[in-house]
Coordinates of C-alpha atoms and ligand atoms in Angstrom, one line a residue:
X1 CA 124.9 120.7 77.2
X2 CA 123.5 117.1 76.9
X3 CA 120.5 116.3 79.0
X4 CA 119.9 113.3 80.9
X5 CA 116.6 112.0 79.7
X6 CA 116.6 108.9 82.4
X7 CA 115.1 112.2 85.0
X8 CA 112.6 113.5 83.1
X9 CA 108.9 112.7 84.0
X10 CA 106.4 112.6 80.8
X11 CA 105.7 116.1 81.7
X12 CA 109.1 117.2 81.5
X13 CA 110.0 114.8 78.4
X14 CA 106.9 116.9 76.6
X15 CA 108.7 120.0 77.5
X16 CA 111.9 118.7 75.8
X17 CA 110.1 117.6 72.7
X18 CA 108.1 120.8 72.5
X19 CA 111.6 122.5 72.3
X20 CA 112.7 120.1 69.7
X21 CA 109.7 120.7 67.6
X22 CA 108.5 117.6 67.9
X23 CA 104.8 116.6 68.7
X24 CA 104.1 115.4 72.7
X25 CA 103.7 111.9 71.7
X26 CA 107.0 111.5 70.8
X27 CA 107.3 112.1 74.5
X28 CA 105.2 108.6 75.7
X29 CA 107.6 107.1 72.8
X30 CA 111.0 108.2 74.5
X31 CA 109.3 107.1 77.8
X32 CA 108.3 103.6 77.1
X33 CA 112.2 103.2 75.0
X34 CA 113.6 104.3 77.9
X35 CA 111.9 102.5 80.9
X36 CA 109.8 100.2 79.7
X37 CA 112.2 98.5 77.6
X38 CA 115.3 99.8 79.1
X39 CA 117.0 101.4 76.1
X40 CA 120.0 103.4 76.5
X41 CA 121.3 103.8 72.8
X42 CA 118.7 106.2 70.3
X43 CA 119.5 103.8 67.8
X44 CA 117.4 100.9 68.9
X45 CA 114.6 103.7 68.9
X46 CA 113.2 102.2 65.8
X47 CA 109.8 103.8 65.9
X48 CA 111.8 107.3 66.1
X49 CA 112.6 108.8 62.8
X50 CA 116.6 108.6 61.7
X51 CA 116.6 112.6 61.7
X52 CA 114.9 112.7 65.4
X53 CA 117.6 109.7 66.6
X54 CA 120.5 111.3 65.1
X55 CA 119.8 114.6 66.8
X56 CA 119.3 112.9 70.1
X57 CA 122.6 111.5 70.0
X58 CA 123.8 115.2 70.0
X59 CA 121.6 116.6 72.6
X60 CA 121.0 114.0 75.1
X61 CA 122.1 110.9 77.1
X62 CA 120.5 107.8 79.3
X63 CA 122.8 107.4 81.3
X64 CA 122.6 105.8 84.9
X65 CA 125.3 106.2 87.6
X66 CA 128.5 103.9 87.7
X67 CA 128.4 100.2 89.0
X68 CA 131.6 99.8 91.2
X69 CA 129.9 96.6 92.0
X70 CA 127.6 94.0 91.5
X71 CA 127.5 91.1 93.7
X72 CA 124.8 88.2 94.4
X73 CA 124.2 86.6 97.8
X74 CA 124.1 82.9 98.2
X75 CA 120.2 83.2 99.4
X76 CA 119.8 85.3 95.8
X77 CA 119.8 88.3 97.2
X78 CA 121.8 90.9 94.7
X79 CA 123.0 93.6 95.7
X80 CA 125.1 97.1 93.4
X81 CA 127.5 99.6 94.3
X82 CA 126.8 102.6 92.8
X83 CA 129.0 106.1 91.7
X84 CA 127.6 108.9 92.5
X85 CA 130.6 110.9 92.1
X86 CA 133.1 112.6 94.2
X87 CA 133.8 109.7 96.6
X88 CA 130.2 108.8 97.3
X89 CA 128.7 105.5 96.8
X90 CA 125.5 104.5 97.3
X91 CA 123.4 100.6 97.2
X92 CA 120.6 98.8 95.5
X93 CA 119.6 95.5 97.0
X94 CA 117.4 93.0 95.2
X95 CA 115.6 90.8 97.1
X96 CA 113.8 87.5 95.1
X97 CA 111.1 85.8 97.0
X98 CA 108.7 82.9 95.5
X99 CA 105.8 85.5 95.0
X100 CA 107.6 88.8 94.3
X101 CA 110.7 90.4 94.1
X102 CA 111.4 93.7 95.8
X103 CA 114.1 96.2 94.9
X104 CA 115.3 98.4 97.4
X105 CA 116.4 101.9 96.7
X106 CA 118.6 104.6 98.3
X107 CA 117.4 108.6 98.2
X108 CA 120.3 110.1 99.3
X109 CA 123.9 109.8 99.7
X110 CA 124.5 109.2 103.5
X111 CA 121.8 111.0 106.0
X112 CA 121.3 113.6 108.0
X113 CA 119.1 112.2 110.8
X114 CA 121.7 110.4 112.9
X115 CA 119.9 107.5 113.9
X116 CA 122.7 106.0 116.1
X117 CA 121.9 102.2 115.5
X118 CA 122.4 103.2 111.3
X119 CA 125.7 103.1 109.8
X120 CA 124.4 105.3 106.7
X121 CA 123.6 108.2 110.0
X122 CA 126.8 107.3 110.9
X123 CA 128.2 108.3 108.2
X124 CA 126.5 112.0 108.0
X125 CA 124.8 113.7 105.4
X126 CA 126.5 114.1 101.9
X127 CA 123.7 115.0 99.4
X128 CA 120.5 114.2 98.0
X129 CA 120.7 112.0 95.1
X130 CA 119.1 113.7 91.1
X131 CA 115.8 112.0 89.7
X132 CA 117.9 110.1 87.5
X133 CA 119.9 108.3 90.4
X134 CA 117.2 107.5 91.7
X135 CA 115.1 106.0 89.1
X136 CA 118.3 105.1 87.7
X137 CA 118.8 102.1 90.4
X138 CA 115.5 100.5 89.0
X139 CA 116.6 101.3 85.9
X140 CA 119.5 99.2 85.9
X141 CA 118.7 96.6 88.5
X142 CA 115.7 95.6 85.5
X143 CA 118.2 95.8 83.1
X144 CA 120.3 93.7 84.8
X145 CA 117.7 90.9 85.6
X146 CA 115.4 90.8 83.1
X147 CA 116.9 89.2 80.5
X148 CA 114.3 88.7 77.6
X149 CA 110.9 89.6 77.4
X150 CA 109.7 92.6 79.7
X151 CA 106.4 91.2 80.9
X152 CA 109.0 89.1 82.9
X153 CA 110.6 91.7 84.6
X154 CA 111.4 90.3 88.3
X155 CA 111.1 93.3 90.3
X156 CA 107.3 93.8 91.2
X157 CA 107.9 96.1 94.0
X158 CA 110.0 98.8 95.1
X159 CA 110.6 99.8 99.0
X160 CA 112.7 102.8 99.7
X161 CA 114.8 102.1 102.6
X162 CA 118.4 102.2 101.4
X163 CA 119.9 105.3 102.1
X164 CA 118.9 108.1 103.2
X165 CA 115.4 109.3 104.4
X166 CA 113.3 109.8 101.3
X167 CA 111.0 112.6 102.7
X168 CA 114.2 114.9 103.1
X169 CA 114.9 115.0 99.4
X170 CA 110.9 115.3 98.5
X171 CA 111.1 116.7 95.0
X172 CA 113.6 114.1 93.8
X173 CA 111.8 111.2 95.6
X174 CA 107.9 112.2 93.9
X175 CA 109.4 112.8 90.7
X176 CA 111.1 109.3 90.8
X177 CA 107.7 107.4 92.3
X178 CA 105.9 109.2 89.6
X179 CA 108.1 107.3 87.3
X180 CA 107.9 103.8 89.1
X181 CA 103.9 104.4 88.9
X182 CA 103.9 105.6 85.2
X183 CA 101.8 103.3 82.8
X184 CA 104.7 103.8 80.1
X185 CA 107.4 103.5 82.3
X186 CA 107.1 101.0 85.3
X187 CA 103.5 100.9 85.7
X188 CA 104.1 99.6 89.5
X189 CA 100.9 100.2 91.4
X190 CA 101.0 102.2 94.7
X191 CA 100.3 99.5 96.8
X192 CA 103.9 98.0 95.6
X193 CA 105.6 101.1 96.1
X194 CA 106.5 101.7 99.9
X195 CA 108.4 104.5 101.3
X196 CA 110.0 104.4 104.7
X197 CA 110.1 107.2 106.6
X198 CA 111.7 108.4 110.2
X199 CA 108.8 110.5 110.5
X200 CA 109.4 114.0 109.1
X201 CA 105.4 114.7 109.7
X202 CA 105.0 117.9 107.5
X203 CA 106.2 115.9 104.4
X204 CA 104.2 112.8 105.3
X205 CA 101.5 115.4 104.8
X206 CA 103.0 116.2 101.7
X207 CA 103.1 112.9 100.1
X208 CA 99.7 112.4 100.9
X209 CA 98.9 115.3 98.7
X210 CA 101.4 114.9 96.0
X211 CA 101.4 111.2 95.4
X212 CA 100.3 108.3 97.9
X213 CA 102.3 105.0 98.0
X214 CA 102.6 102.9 101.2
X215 CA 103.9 104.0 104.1
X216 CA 106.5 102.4 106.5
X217 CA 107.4 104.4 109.7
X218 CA 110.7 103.8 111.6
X219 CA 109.3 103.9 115.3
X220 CA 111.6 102.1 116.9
X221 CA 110.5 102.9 120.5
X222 CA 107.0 103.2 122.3
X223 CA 107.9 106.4 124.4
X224 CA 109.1 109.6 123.4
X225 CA 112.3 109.2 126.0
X226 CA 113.8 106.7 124.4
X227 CA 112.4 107.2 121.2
X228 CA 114.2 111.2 121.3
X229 CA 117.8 108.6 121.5
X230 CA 117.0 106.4 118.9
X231 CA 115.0 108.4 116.0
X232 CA 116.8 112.1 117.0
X233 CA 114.0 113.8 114.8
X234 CA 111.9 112.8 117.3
X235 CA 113.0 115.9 119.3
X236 CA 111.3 117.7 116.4
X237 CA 108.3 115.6 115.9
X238 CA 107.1 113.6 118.6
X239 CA 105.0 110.0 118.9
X240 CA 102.0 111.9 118.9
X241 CA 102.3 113.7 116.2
X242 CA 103.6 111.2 114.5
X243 CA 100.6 109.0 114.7
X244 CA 98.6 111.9 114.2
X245 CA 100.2 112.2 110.6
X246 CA 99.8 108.3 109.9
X247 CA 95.8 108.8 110.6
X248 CA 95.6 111.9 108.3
X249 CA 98.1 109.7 105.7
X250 CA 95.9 106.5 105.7
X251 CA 92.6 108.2 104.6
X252 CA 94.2 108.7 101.3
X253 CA 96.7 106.1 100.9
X254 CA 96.7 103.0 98.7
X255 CA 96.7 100.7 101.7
X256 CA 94.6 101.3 104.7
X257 CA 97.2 100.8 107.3
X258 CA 100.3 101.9 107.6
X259 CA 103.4 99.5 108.4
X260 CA 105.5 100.0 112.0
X261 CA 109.4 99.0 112.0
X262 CA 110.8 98.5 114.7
X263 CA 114.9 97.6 115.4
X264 CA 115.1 94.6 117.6
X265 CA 118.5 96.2 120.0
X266 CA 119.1 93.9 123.1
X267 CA 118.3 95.5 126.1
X268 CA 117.5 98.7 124.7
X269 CA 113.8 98.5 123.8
X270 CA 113.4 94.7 123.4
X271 CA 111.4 94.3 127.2
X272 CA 108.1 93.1 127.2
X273 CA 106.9 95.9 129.2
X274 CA 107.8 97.7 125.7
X275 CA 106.1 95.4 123.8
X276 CA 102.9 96.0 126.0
X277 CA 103.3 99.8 125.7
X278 CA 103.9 99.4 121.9
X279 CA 100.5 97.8 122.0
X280 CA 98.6 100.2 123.8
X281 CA 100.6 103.1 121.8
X282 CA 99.5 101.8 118.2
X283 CA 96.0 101.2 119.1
X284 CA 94.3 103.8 117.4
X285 CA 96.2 103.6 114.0
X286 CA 95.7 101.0 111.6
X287 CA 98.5 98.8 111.0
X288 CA 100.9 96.1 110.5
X289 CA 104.3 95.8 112.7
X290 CA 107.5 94.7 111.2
X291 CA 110.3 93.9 113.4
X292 CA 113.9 94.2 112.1
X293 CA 116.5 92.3 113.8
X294 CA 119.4 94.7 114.2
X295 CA 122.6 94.4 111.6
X296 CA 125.3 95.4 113.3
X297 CA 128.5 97.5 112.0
X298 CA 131.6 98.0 113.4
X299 CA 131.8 100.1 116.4
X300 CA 127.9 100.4 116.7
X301 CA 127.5 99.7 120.3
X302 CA 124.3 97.7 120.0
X303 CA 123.9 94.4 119.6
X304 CA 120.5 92.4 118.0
X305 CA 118.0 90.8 120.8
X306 CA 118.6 87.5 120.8
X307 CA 115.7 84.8 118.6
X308 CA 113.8 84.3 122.0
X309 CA 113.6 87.7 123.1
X310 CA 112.2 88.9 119.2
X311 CA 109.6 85.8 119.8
X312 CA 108.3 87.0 122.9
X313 CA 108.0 90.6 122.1
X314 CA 106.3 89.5 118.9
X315 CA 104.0 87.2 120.6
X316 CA 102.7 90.0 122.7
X317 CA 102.1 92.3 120.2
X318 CA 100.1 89.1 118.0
X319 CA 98.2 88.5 121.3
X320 CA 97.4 92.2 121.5
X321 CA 95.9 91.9 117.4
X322 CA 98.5 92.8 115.3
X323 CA 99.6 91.3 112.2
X324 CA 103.5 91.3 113.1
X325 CA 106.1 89.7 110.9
X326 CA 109.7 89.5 111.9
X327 CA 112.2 90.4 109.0
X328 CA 114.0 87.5 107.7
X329 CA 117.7 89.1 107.3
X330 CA 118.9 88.8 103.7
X331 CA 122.1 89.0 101.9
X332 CA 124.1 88.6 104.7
X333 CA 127.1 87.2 103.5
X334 CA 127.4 90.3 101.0
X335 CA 126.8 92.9 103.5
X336 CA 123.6 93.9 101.6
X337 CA 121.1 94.0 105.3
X338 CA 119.1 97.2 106.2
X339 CA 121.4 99.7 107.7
X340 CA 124.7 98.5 106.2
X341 CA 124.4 99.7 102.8
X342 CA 127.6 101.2 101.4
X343 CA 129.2 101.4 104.8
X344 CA 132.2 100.0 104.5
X345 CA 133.1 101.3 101.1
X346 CA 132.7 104.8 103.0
X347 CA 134.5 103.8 106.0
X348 CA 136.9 102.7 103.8
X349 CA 137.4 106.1 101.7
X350 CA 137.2 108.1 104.3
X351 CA 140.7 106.6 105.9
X352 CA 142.2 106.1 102.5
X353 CA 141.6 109.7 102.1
X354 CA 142.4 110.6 105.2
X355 CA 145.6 108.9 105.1
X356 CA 145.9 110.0 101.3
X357 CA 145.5 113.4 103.0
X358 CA 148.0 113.2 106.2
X359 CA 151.1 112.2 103.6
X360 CA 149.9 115.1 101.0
X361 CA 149.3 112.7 98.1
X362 CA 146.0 113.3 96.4
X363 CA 142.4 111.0 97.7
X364 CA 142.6 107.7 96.5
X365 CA 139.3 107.3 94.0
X366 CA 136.5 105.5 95.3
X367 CA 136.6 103.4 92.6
X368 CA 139.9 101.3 94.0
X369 CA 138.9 101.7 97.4
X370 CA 136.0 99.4 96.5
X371 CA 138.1 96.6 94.9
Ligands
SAH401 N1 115.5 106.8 106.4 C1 114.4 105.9 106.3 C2 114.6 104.8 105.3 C3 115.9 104.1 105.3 S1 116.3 103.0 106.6 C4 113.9 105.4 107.6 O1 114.7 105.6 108.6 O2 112.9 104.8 107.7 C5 115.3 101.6 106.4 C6 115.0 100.9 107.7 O3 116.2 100.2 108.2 C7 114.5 101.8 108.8 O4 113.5 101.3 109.5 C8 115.8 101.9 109.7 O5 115.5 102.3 111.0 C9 116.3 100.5 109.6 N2 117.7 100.3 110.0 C10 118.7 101.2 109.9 N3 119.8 100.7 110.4 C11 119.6 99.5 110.8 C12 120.4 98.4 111.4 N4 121.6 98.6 111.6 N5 119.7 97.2 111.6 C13 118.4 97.1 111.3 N6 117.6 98.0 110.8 C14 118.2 99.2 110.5
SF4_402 FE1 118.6 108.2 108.2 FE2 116.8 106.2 108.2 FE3 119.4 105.8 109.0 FE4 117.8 107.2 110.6 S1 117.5 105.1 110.0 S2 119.9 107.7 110.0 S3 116.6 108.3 109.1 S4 118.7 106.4 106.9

């Protein structure tokens, strides 16, 4: 059986040298090859003996999933389809600003929180995506743009708010922040790692423990009412709790707030009576507000509140002390905005297989249905 090195953590490559008789630091070297200078052929392993490469070769693989495709925005934004077998696909979006560039990362292959205003809850829950899909997507995405040296790689931070909600595949998710943090691998700093969550409290607890990086928290409402509609898991963990977690997180986080998103959805929670309870809400916890115009997908049933309506809401909340940015929407032309990651390429599987299925011929591969 060949192993996929791109998933194993420096701990775990030690292990697999150990087994190949070979001394730990032989581990680091694999490491840096593979990440840090995004190798995925043992021969360019230079530093590793011939005997040691050629044994590799037989053993183990770097292998990252399948691009279906890879298409740039005309604002720059870039954006890859990715194969993550049996007819799921699942997105990488990079987005270049003048003082960073951010990469942002899926965790699982649709989700299971139902978040009706989301077209990846739309589409339910298919799996939780392996360390090496995960880190896989940085993998390639640096690959991809950073054509010569590495001290110019362009992606200097990492948010994880594809697909899927991080904290539900927790394993996966630390093992692959372990790697983005790594000194021989990505050596991103925590601050420039963020994960958003919907607020799945006990593992927010977790993460504090296991391996602090910023925190984003999809609130989305200011009461628990409307909140129970829009973030179901609500129901299990309420605002308060909630907030309680972000308190207990920001003692031991990298950054001493946390960050609030909240959907801008017309006539749903865009009032400024909302805005004013938001305010009073988040008074005790440090933090920042991002509001998130909503992208909107076929058959949704929401639209986005309108420019004036996000500028009021957001002037309250500035004249109430918070730091509150409203997200510039990227990538539209290419579909590549929060919430519609892979959608359509779903959408469109499902029917083909569906009608693949009504006339008993076999599912057409994803792979066309992306064409
Ligand atoms: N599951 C995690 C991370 C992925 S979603 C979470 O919910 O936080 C990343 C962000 O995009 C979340 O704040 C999410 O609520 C938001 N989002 C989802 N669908 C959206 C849409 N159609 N328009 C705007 N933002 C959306
Ligand atoms: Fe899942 Fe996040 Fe979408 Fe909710 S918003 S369905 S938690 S991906």
């Amino acid at each position: 059986m060949t192993v996929n090195l791109l998933g194993l953590g420096s701990r775990q490559l030690e292990g697999f040298c150990a087994e190949m008789g070979e001394k730990p630091y032989r581990a680091r070297q694999l490491l840096r090859w593979i990440h840090h200078a995004g190798v995925d052929d043992f021969e360019m392993m230079t530093d590793v003996s011939k005997a040691l490469r050629e044994r590799l070769k037989e053993c183990a693989t770097i292998a990252a999933p399948k691009v279906l495709r890879d298409t740039a925005a005309a604002d720059g934004t870039r954006k890859w389809l990715l194969d993550v077998g049996t007819g799921n696909a699942i997105e990488a979006v990079f987005i270049p600003e003048t003082s960073r560039g951010t990469l942002c990362i899926s965790s699982q292959a649709g989700c299971a929180l139902a978040c009706p205003f989301c077209s990846t809850g739309r589409q339910g829950f298919n799996r939780n995506l392996a360390v090496e899909e995960i880190i896989g997507q940085l993998w390639y995405a640096n690959r991809c743009l950073g054509r010569g040296p590495v001290t110019e790689r362009p992606i200097s931070n990492v948010v994880m708010m594809g697909m899927g909600e991080p904290l539900a595949n927790f394993d996966n998710v630390v093992a692959a922040i372990e790697l983005m943090l790594d000194d021989s691998a990505y050596g991103l700093s925590r601050r420039r790692v963020t994960l958003s969550t919907s607020g799945l409290v006990p593992a927010i607890d977790r993460l504090r423990e296991a391996c602090p990086v910023a925190l984003a928290v999809s609130l989305h409402a200011p009461d628990d009412k409307l909140r129970d509609q829009l973030v179901p898991i609500n129901r299990k963990y309420p605002i308060k709790d909630l907030l309680a977690a972000c308190l207990r997180y920001i003692e031991k986080a990298p950054r001493d707030f946390v960050t609030f998103e909240y959907v801008m959805l017309a006539g749903v929670n865009d009032s400024v009576m909302q805005a004013r309870q938001l305010a009073r809400l988040l008074k005790p916890v440090p933090c920042k507000i991002n509001l998130i115009p909503f992208n909107p997908f076929p058959n949704s049933g929401y639209t986005c509140s309108d420019p004036e309506t996000i500028g009021r809401f957001r002037d309250v909340l500035m004249q109430a002390g918070y730091i509150t940015t409203v997200r510039k929407t990227r990538g539209e032309d290419i579909a590549a905005a929060c919430g519609q990651l892979a959608g359509q390429v779903q959408d469109k599987t499902r029917r083909r297989q569906r009608r693949a299925h009504d006339s008993s011929v076999s599912a057409v591969p994803l792979t066309e249905a992306a064409q």
